[in-house]
Amino acid sequence: YAESIVVPARLARANLLRLKPETDFKDAALVEPLGCVAQGLEDARIRAGQCVLVLGAGPIGLMMVALAVAAGCEVVVAGRGEARLDAARRLKAARVVEVPAESDTAQVVRAGTERPFDVVMEAVGQPETWAAAVQLVRKGGVVNFFGGCPFGTSVSLDTDRMHYCGLKLVSSFHHTPRTIRRALEWIEAGVVRAEEFVDGECALQELPGLFQRMVSGNRAVKTLVRVRE
């Protein structure tokens, strides 16, 4: 329990963030992934007025949508899963493109959009979507390979396009103390709310079953695990 932990005052000031009395723990639980997303968008140097493509409509992709919209960007989301794509619409994505399984992501996105993308955020973590991101960004644009591919995989990228189109390729992993603080600020300001991401709940003793569902293709956005009944 928190009351039983003794933390040196200097360490507490440096590393612990105090929640506002009205901040729900369900919302605060999103701080860590949101801090990672904040780092990714910062690395991509997004700014108001840009057109941003988010590849992937999972929890991370949806958080990218929320922050990019709040930053004044026009956001297009490409992904699959009815519940997740509906969540992207609620988060005010300008356009949502469904990418069927086993299809060419770049081709499907081009067919469903018009404006070129200043920034492409890859939030899937598969070699084929890494390659698609390079094909979809405009000349001089930025690609952030945010999604980590499985260990040991490799990807083939269009070197001609990367070089002669002057693309900027970055990758982001983890967060910093500053982006964690920014994440909490956004949560407490209502920019990101748990109700927009948590669409499932289970008790702690039901966790093994939840893991099995996730392995078999769970399409929930985020699941709240109740540690106390």
Short mmCIF file of N, CA, C and O in Angstrom, two decimals, residues 91-211:
data_model
loop_
_atom_site.label_atom_id
_atom_site.label_comp_id
_atom_site.label_asym_id
_atom_site.label_seq_id
_atom_site.Cartn_x
_atom_site.Cartn_y
_atom_site.Cartn_z
N LEU A 91 -12.99 10.28 -31.74
CA LEU A 91 -11.86 11.14 -31.39
C LEU A 91 -11.62 12.22 -32.45
O LEU A 91 -10.61 12.92 -32.40
N LYS A 92 -12.54 12.32 -33.42
CA LYS A 92 -12.54 13.39 -34.42
C LYS A 92 -11.47 13.23 -35.49
O LYS A 92 -10.93 14.22 -36.00
N ALA A 93 -11.17 11.99 -35.84
CA ALA A 93 -10.34 11.77 -37.02
C ALA A 93 -11.09 12.31 -38.23
O ALA A 93 -12.30 12.10 -38.37
N ALA A 94 -10.38 13.00 -39.13
CA ALA A 94 -11.03 13.58 -40.30
C ALA A 94 -11.51 12.51 -41.27
O ALA A 94 -12.51 12.69 -41.96
N ARG A 95 -10.77 11.40 -41.32
CA ARG A 95 -11.16 10.29 -42.20
C ARG A 95 -10.66 8.98 -41.59
O ARG A 95 -9.58 8.94 -40.99
N VAL A 96 -11.45 7.95 -41.75
CA VAL A 96 -11.10 6.62 -41.25
C VAL A 96 -11.13 5.66 -42.43
O VAL A 96 -12.13 5.59 -43.16
N VAL A 97 -10.03 4.94 -42.63
CA VAL A 97 -9.91 4.00 -43.75
C VAL A 97 -9.76 2.59 -43.20
O VAL A 97 -8.84 2.31 -42.43
N GLU A 98 -10.67 1.73 -43.56
CA GLU A 98 -10.58 0.33 -43.13
C GLU A 98 -9.65 -0.42 -44.08
O GLU A 98 -9.80 -0.36 -45.30
N VAL A 99 -8.68 -1.12 -43.50
CA VAL A 99 -7.71 -1.88 -44.29
C VAL A 99 -8.01 -3.37 -44.08
O VAL A 99 -7.70 -3.94 -43.03
N PRO A 100 -8.61 -4.03 -45.06
CA PRO A 100 -8.92 -5.46 -44.90
C PRO A 100 -7.65 -6.29 -44.71
O PRO A 100 -6.56 -5.92 -45.18
N ALA A 101 -7.80 -7.40 -44.02
CA ALA A 101 -6.67 -8.31 -43.83
C ALA A 101 -6.14 -8.79 -45.18
O ALA A 101 -6.90 -8.96 -46.14
N GLU A 102 -4.82 -8.99 -45.24
CA GLU A 102 -4.14 -9.49 -46.43
C GLU A 102 -4.21 -8.53 -47.61
O GLU A 102 -4.02 -8.94 -48.76
N SER A 103 -4.50 -7.26 -47.37
CA SER A 103 -4.53 -6.28 -48.46
C SER A 103 -3.28 -5.42 -48.44
O SER A 103 -2.52 -5.41 -47.47
N ASP A 104 -3.06 -4.68 -49.51
CA ASP A 104 -1.93 -3.77 -49.63
C ASP A 104 -2.29 -2.47 -48.93
O ASP A 104 -3.12 -1.70 -49.42
N THR A 105 -1.67 -2.21 -47.78
CA THR A 105 -2.03 -1.05 -46.97
C THR A 105 -1.87 0.25 -47.74
O THR A 105 -2.77 1.11 -47.74
N ALA A 106 -0.73 0.43 -48.41
CA ALA A 106 -0.49 1.67 -49.14
C ALA A 106 -1.54 1.89 -50.22
O ALA A 106 -2.05 3.00 -50.41
N GLN A 107 -1.89 0.84 -50.93
CA GLN A 107 -2.86 0.96 -52.01
C GLN A 107 -4.24 1.32 -51.47
O GLN A 107 -4.93 2.18 -52.02
N VAL A 108 -4.65 0.68 -50.37
CA VAL A 108 -5.96 0.95 -49.79
C VAL A 108 -6.04 2.38 -49.27
O VAL A 108 -7.03 3.08 -49.47
N VAL A 109 -4.98 2.84 -48.61
CA VAL A 109 -4.98 4.21 -48.06
C VAL A 109 -5.02 5.24 -49.19
O VAL A 109 -5.76 6.23 -49.12
N ARG A 110 -4.24 5.03 -50.23
CA ARG A 110 -4.24 5.98 -51.36
C ARG A 110 -5.64 6.07 -51.99
O ARG A 110 -6.08 7.15 -52.39
N ALA A 111 -6.32 4.93 -52.09
CA ALA A 111 -7.65 4.91 -52.70
C ALA A 111 -8.68 5.63 -51.83
O ALA A 111 -9.67 6.15 -52.36
N GLY A 112 -8.44 5.68 -50.53
CA GLY A 112 -9.44 6.26 -49.62
C GLY A 112 -9.14 7.66 -49.15
O GLY A 112 -9.88 8.21 -48.34
N THR A 113 -8.06 8.27 -49.63
CA THR A 113 -7.70 9.61 -49.19
C THR A 113 -7.29 10.47 -50.38
O THR A 113 -7.04 9.97 -51.47
N GLU A 114 -7.18 11.78 -50.14
CA GLU A 114 -6.83 12.70 -51.21
C GLU A 114 -5.59 13.52 -50.86
O GLU A 114 -4.66 13.61 -51.65
N ARG A 115 -5.57 14.12 -49.68
CA ARG A 115 -4.48 15.03 -49.33
C ARG A 115 -3.21 14.25 -49.00
O ARG A 115 -3.26 13.20 -48.35
N PRO A 116 -2.03 14.73 -49.44
CA PRO A 116 -0.77 14.05 -49.08
C PRO A 116 -0.48 14.20 -47.59
O PRO A 116 -0.93 15.15 -46.95
N PHE A 117 0.27 13.26 -47.06
CA PHE A 117 0.51 13.23 -45.62
C PHE A 117 1.86 13.87 -45.28
O PHE A 117 2.90 13.47 -45.79
N ASP A 118 1.82 14.85 -44.39
CA ASP A 118 3.04 15.49 -43.93
C ASP A 118 3.81 14.57 -42.97
O ASP A 118 5.04 14.56 -42.96
N VAL A 119 3.05 13.83 -42.18
CA VAL A 119 3.63 12.92 -41.18
C VAL A 119 2.88 11.61 -41.22
O VAL A 119 1.65 11.59 -41.30
N VAL A 120 3.61 10.51 -41.17
CA VAL A 120 3.00 9.18 -41.04
C VAL A 120 3.52 8.55 -39.76
O VAL A 120 4.72 8.40 -39.57
N MET A 121 2.59 8.19 -38.88
CA MET A 121 2.92 7.51 -37.63
C MET A 121 2.56 6.04 -37.77
O MET A 121 1.39 5.69 -37.90
N GLU A 122 3.56 5.17 -37.79
CA GLU A 122 3.33 3.73 -37.92
C GLU A 122 3.12 3.16 -36.51
O GLU A 122 4.01 3.18 -35.68
N ALA A 123 1.91 2.66 -36.25
CA ALA A 123 1.57 2.16 -34.92
C ALA A 123 1.06 0.73 -34.98
O ALA A 123 0.19 0.34 -34.21
N VAL A 124 1.61 -0.05 -35.92
CA VAL A 124 1.22 -1.45 -36.07
C VAL A 124 2.36 -2.37 -35.63
O VAL A 124 2.17 -3.32 -34.88
N GLY A 125 3.56 -2.08 -36.13
CA GLY A 125 4.70 -2.91 -35.77
C GLY A 125 4.84 -4.14 -36.63
O GLY A 125 5.10 -5.24 -36.14
N GLN A 126 4.66 -3.98 -37.94
CA GLN A 126 4.84 -5.07 -38.89
C GLN A 126 5.67 -4.55 -40.06
O GLN A 126 5.50 -3.40 -40.49
N PRO A 127 6.56 -5.38 -40.62
CA PRO A 127 7.41 -4.91 -41.72
C PRO A 127 6.62 -4.32 -42.89
O PRO A 127 7.04 -3.33 -43.49
N GLU A 128 5.46 -4.91 -43.21
CA GLU A 128 4.70 -4.42 -44.35
C GLU A 128 4.15 -3.01 -44.11
O GLU A 128 4.04 -2.20 -45.04
N THR A 129 3.79 -2.68 -42.86
CA THR A 129 3.29 -1.33 -42.60
C THR A 129 4.44 -0.33 -42.47
O THR A 129 4.26 0.86 -42.76
N TRP A 130 5.61 -0.78 -42.07
CA TRP A 130 6.79 0.10 -42.12
C TRP A 130 7.04 0.51 -43.57
O TRP A 130 7.28 1.68 -43.87
N ALA A 131 7.01 -0.48 -44.48
CA ALA A 131 7.25 -0.19 -45.89
C ALA A 131 6.15 0.71 -46.45
O ALA A 131 6.43 1.64 -47.23
N ALA A 132 4.91 0.48 -46.04
CA ALA A 132 3.79 1.30 -46.52
C ALA A 132 3.94 2.75 -46.06
O ALA A 132 3.61 3.69 -46.80
N ALA A 133 4.43 2.94 -44.84
CA ALA A 133 4.59 4.30 -44.32
C ALA A 133 5.51 5.13 -45.20
O ALA A 133 5.25 6.31 -45.47
N VAL A 134 6.59 4.53 -45.67
CA VAL A 134 7.53 5.23 -46.54
C VAL A 134 6.86 5.58 -47.87
O VAL A 134 7.14 6.64 -48.45
N GLN A 135 5.98 4.75 -48.37
CA GLN A 135 5.30 5.00 -49.63
C GLN A 135 4.24 6.08 -49.50
O GLN A 135 3.91 6.75 -50.50
N LEU A 136 3.70 6.28 -48.32
CA LEU A 136 2.54 7.15 -48.17
C LEU A 136 2.87 8.58 -47.76
O LEU A 136 2.04 9.48 -47.94
N VAL A 137 4.04 8.83 -47.21
CA VAL A 137 4.38 10.17 -46.76
C VAL A 137 4.75 11.04 -47.97
O VAL A 137 5.25 10.53 -48.98
N ARG A 138 4.52 12.34 -47.89
CA ARG A 138 4.85 13.24 -48.99
C ARG A 138 6.36 13.46 -49.09
O ARG A 138 7.11 13.12 -48.17
N LYS A 139 6.79 14.08 -50.19
CA LYS A 139 8.19 14.45 -50.32
C LYS A 139 8.57 15.40 -49.19
O LYS A 139 7.84 16.35 -48.89
N GLY A 140 9.71 15.14 -48.57
CA GLY A 140 10.14 15.97 -47.46
C GLY A 140 9.41 15.73 -46.16
O GLY A 140 9.63 16.44 -45.17
N GLY A 141 8.54 14.73 -46.14
CA GLY A 141 7.75 14.44 -44.94
C GLY A 141 8.50 13.61 -43.91
O GLY A 141 9.67 13.24 -44.10
N VAL A 142 7.80 13.31 -42.83
CA VAL A 142 8.39 12.59 -41.70
C VAL A 142 7.65 11.28 -41.47
O VAL A 142 6.41 11.25 -41.46
N VAL A 143 8.39 10.21 -41.31
CA VAL A 143 7.82 8.91 -40.92
C VAL A 143 8.37 8.54 -39.55
O VAL A 143 9.59 8.61 -39.33
N ASN A 144 7.48 8.18 -38.64
CA ASN A 144 7.91 7.68 -37.34
C ASN A 144 7.54 6.21 -37.24
O ASN A 144 6.36 5.85 -37.23
N PHE A 145 8.58 5.36 -37.19
CA PHE A 145 8.36 3.92 -37.02
C PHE A 145 8.16 3.65 -35.53
O PHE A 145 9.05 3.16 -34.84
N PHE A 146 6.97 3.96 -35.06
CA PHE A 146 6.69 3.83 -33.62
C PHE A 146 6.45 2.38 -33.21
O PHE A 146 6.87 1.94 -32.15
N GLY A 147 5.74 1.64 -34.06
CA GLY A 147 5.43 0.25 -33.73
C GLY A 147 6.64 -0.64 -33.86
O GLY A 147 7.27 -0.69 -34.92
N GLY A 148 6.99 -1.33 -32.80
CA GLY A 148 8.14 -2.23 -32.84
C GLY A 148 7.81 -3.55 -33.50
O GLY A 148 6.86 -4.23 -33.12
N CYS A 149 8.57 -3.91 -34.52
CA CYS A 149 8.35 -5.19 -35.22
C CYS A 149 8.84 -6.36 -34.37
O CYS A 149 9.67 -6.18 -33.47
N PRO A 150 8.35 -7.57 -34.64
CA PRO A 150 8.81 -8.74 -33.88
C PRO A 150 10.32 -8.90 -33.97
O PRO A 150 10.93 -8.58 -35.00
N PHE A 151 10.91 -9.39 -32.92
CA PHE A 151 12.36 -9.55 -32.85
C PHE A 151 12.84 -10.44 -34.00
O PHE A 151 12.25 -11.47 -34.31
N GLY A 152 13.92 -10.01 -34.64
CA GLY A 152 14.52 -10.82 -35.70
C GLY A 152 13.97 -10.57 -37.09
O GLY A 152 14.47 -11.14 -38.06
N THR A 153 12.95 -9.72 -37.20
CA THR A 153 12.40 -9.44 -38.53
C THR A 153 13.20 -8.34 -39.21
O THR A 153 13.93 -7.58 -38.56
N SER A 154 13.06 -8.25 -40.52
CA SER A 154 13.71 -7.20 -41.29
C SER A 154 12.70 -6.62 -42.27
O SER A 154 11.64 -7.22 -42.52
N VAL A 155 13.02 -5.48 -42.85
CA VAL A 155 12.08 -4.81 -43.74
C VAL A 155 12.84 -4.24 -44.93
O VAL A 155 13.99 -3.78 -44.80
N SER A 156 12.21 -4.28 -46.10
CA SER A 156 12.78 -3.68 -47.30
C SER A 156 12.09 -2.34 -47.56
O SER A 156 10.86 -2.28 -47.63
N LEU A 157 12.88 -1.27 -47.66
CA LEU A 157 12.34 0.06 -47.88
C LEU A 157 12.79 0.59 -49.23
O LEU A 157 13.86 0.22 -49.74
N ASP A 158 11.98 1.45 -49.82
CA ASP A 158 12.28 2.03 -51.12
C ASP A 158 13.39 3.07 -50.95
O ASP A 158 13.13 4.22 -50.58
N THR A 159 14.63 2.68 -51.23
CA THR A 159 15.76 3.58 -51.01
C THR A 159 15.73 4.78 -51.95
O THR A 159 16.15 5.88 -51.57
N ASP A 160 15.24 4.60 -53.16
CA ASP A 160 15.15 5.71 -54.10
C ASP A 160 14.23 6.80 -53.55
O ASP A 160 14.56 7.98 -53.56
N ARG A 161 13.08 6.37 -53.06
CA ARG A 161 12.12 7.34 -52.50
C ARG A 161 12.67 7.98 -51.23
O ARG A 161 12.54 9.20 -51.03
N MET A 162 13.28 7.19 -50.36
CA MET A 162 13.83 7.73 -49.12
C MET A 162 14.86 8.81 -49.40
O MET A 162 14.85 9.88 -48.78
N HIS A 163 15.75 8.55 -50.37
CA HIS A 163 16.85 9.47 -50.63
C HIS A 163 16.42 10.68 -51.45
O HIS A 163 16.63 11.83 -51.04
N TYR A 164 15.81 10.43 -52.61
CA TYR A 164 15.53 11.53 -53.54
C TYR A 164 14.29 12.34 -53.16
O TYR A 164 14.10 13.45 -53.69
N CYS A 165 13.48 11.82 -52.27
CA CYS A 165 12.33 12.59 -51.78
C CYS A 165 12.64 13.28 -50.45
O CYS A 165 11.77 13.93 -49.87
N GLY A 166 13.85 13.10 -49.97
CA GLY A 166 14.27 13.81 -48.76
C GLY A 166 13.43 13.47 -47.54
O GLY A 166 13.08 14.36 -46.75
N LEU A 167 13.11 12.20 -47.37
CA LEU A 167 12.28 11.81 -46.23
C LEU A 167 13.08 11.83 -44.93
O LEU A 167 14.29 11.57 -44.92
N LYS A 168 12.39 12.13 -43.87
CA LYS A 168 12.99 12.09 -42.54
C LYS A 168 12.40 10.89 -41.81
O LYS A 168 11.19 10.84 -41.58
N LEU A 169 13.23 9.93 -41.46
CA LEU A 169 12.78 8.70 -40.82
C LEU A 169 13.27 8.67 -39.38
O LEU A 169 14.47 8.80 -39.12
N VAL A 170 12.33 8.52 -38.45
CA VAL A 170 12.68 8.46 -37.03
C VAL A 170 11.98 7.27 -36.41
O VAL A 170 11.05 6.69 -36.98
N SER A 171 12.42 6.89 -35.24
CA SER A 171 11.73 5.85 -34.48
C SER A 171 11.72 6.27 -33.03
O SER A 171 12.66 6.90 -32.54
N SER A 172 10.63 5.95 -32.34
CA SER A 172 10.47 6.37 -30.95
C SER A 172 10.19 5.16 -30.08
O SER A 172 9.45 4.25 -30.46
N PHE A 173 10.78 5.19 -28.91
CA PHE A 173 10.53 4.12 -27.95
C PHE A 173 10.56 4.71 -26.55
O PHE A 173 11.44 5.50 -26.21
N HIS A 174 9.59 4.33 -25.75
CA HIS A 174 9.53 4.72 -24.34
C HIS A 174 9.14 6.19 -24.20
O HIS A 174 8.59 6.80 -25.10
N HIS A 175 9.44 6.75 -23.04
CA HIS A 175 9.03 8.11 -22.72
C HIS A 175 10.12 8.78 -21.90
O HIS A 175 11.15 8.16 -21.60
N THR A 176 9.90 10.02 -21.53
CA THR A 176 10.81 10.74 -20.66
C THR A 176 10.00 11.28 -19.48
O THR A 176 8.76 11.34 -19.54
N PRO A 177 10.66 11.70 -18.39
CA PRO A 177 9.90 12.31 -17.29
C PRO A 177 9.04 13.48 -17.76
O PRO A 177 7.92 13.66 -17.28
N ARG A 178 9.53 14.25 -18.72
CA ARG A 178 8.77 15.40 -19.20
C ARG A 178 7.52 14.98 -19.96
O ARG A 178 6.45 15.57 -19.78
N THR A 179 7.63 13.95 -20.82
CA THR A 179 6.43 13.53 -21.56
C THR A 179 5.43 12.83 -20.64
O THR A 179 4.23 12.86 -20.91
N ILE A 180 5.90 12.22 -19.57
CA ILE A 180 4.97 11.66 -18.58
C ILE A 180 4.18 12.78 -17.91
O ILE A 180 2.96 12.70 -17.73
N ARG A 181 4.87 13.87 -17.56
CA ARG A 181 4.17 15.01 -16.95
C ARG A 181 3.17 15.60 -17.94
O ARG A 181 2.05 15.96 -17.56
N ARG A 182 3.57 15.72 -19.21
CA ARG A 182 2.66 16.25 -20.22
C ARG A 182 1.44 15.33 -20.37
O ARG A 182 0.32 15.80 -20.54
N ALA A 183 1.68 14.02 -20.33
CA ALA A 183 0.58 13.07 -20.46
C ALA A 183 -0.44 13.26 -19.34
O ALA A 183 -1.66 13.28 -19.60
N LEU A 184 0.04 13.42 -18.13
CA LEU A 184 -0.89 13.62 -17.01
C LEU A 184 -1.64 14.93 -17.17
O LEU A 184 -2.84 15.02 -16.86
N GLU A 185 -0.97 15.95 -17.66
CA GLU A 185 -1.64 17.24 -17.89
C GLU A 185 -2.76 17.09 -18.90
O GLU A 185 -3.86 17.63 -18.72
N TRP A 186 -2.51 16.36 -19.99
CA TRP A 186 -3.55 16.14 -20.99
C TRP A 186 -4.72 15.35 -20.42
O TRP A 186 -5.88 15.63 -20.72
N ILE A 187 -4.41 14.35 -19.61
CA ILE A 187 -5.47 13.54 -19.01
C ILE A 187 -6.32 14.40 -18.08
O ILE A 187 -7.56 14.36 -18.11
N GLU A 188 -5.66 15.18 -17.26
CA GLU A 188 -6.42 15.99 -16.29
C GLU A 188 -7.12 17.16 -16.96
O GLU A 188 -8.06 17.73 -16.39
N ALA A 189 -6.70 17.51 -18.17
CA ALA A 189 -7.40 18.55 -18.93
C ALA A 189 -8.55 17.98 -19.76
O ALA A 189 -9.29 18.72 -20.40
N GLY A 190 -8.69 16.65 -19.77
CA GLY A 190 -9.77 16.01 -20.51
C GLY A 190 -9.48 15.76 -21.97
O GLY A 190 -10.38 15.34 -22.72
N VAL A 191 -8.24 15.99 -22.41
CA VAL A 191 -7.89 15.71 -23.80
C VAL A 191 -7.96 14.21 -24.08
O VAL A 191 -8.39 13.78 -25.15
N VAL A 192 -7.52 13.42 -23.12
CA VAL A 192 -7.60 11.96 -23.20
C VAL A 192 -8.35 11.46 -21.97
O VAL A 192 -7.97 11.78 -20.84
N ARG A 193 -9.41 10.70 -22.20
CA ARG A 193 -10.23 10.20 -21.10
C ARG A 193 -10.38 8.68 -21.21
O ARG A 193 -10.51 8.15 -22.31
N ALA A 194 -10.38 8.04 -20.08
CA ALA A 194 -10.45 6.57 -20.08
C ALA A 194 -11.69 6.07 -20.79
O ALA A 194 -11.65 5.03 -21.46
N GLU A 195 -12.79 6.77 -20.69
CA GLU A 195 -14.04 6.30 -21.29
C GLU A 195 -13.94 6.17 -22.80
O GLU A 195 -14.71 5.44 -23.42
N GLU A 196 -12.97 6.86 -23.41
CA GLU A 196 -12.80 6.77 -24.86
C GLU A 196 -11.92 5.60 -25.27
O GLU A 196 -11.83 5.27 -26.45
N PHE A 197 -11.25 4.98 -24.31
CA PHE A 197 -10.30 3.92 -24.61
C PHE A 197 -10.62 2.60 -23.92
O PHE A 197 -10.31 1.54 -24.44
N VAL A 198 -11.20 2.65 -22.74
CA VAL A 198 -11.49 1.44 -21.98
C VAL A 198 -12.88 0.95 -22.36
O VAL A 198 -13.89 1.57 -22.02
N ASP A 199 -12.94 -0.16 -23.10
CA ASP A 199 -14.23 -0.69 -23.52
C ASP A 199 -14.45 -2.11 -23.04
O ASP A 199 -15.28 -2.84 -23.57
N GLY A 200 -13.70 -2.51 -22.02
CA GLY A 200 -13.88 -3.83 -21.43
C GLY A 200 -13.38 -3.85 -20.00
O GLY A 200 -12.53 -3.04 -19.61
N GLU A 201 -13.92 -4.75 -19.20
CA GLU A 201 -13.50 -4.90 -17.81
C GLU A 201 -13.46 -6.39 -17.45
O GLU A 201 -14.19 -7.19 -18.03
N CYS A 202 -12.58 -6.73 -16.52
CA CYS A 202 -12.57 -8.08 -15.99
C CYS A 202 -11.98 -8.05 -14.59
O CYS A 202 -11.24 -7.14 -14.23
N ALA A 203 -12.36 -9.05 -13.79
CA ALA A 203 -11.81 -9.17 -12.45
C ALA A 203 -10.41 -9.76 -12.51
O ALA A 203 -10.03 -10.40 -13.51
N LEU A 204 -9.64 -9.56 -11.47
CA LEU A 204 -8.25 -10.03 -11.46
C LEU A 204 -8.18 -11.54 -11.68
O LEU A 204 -7.30 -12.02 -12.41
N GLN A 205 -9.10 -12.29 -11.09
CA GLN A 205 -9.06 -13.74 -11.24
C GLN A 205 -9.43 -14.20 -12.65
O GLN A 205 -9.23 -15.36 -13.02
N GLU A 206 -9.97 -13.29 -13.46
CA GLU A 206 -10.33 -13.63 -14.84
C GLU A 206 -9.20 -13.30 -15.83
O GLU A 206 -9.37 -13.48 -17.04
N LEU A 207 -8.06 -12.89 -15.29
CA LEU A 207 -6.95 -12.46 -16.15
C LEU A 207 -6.46 -13.56 -17.10
O LEU A 207 -6.19 -13.27 -18.27
N PRO A 208 -6.33 -14.82 -16.66
CA PRO A 208 -5.89 -15.86 -17.62
C PRO A 208 -6.79 -15.96 -18.84
O PRO A 208 -6.30 -16.11 -19.97
N GLY A 209 -8.09 -15.86 -18.63
CA GLY A 209 -9.02 -15.91 -19.75
C GLY A 209 -8.85 -14.71 -20.67
O GLY A 209 -8.95 -14.83 -21.90
N LEU A 210 -8.58 -13.53 -20.09
CA LEU A 210 -8.35 -12.34 -20.88
C LEU A 210 -7.12 -12.51 -21.76
O LEU A 210 -7.13 -12.17 -22.95
N PHE A 211 -6.04 -13.06 -21.19
CA PHE A 211 -4.82 -13.30 -21.96
C PHE A 211 -5.09 -14.24 -23.14
O PHE A 211 -4.58 -14.04 -24.25
#
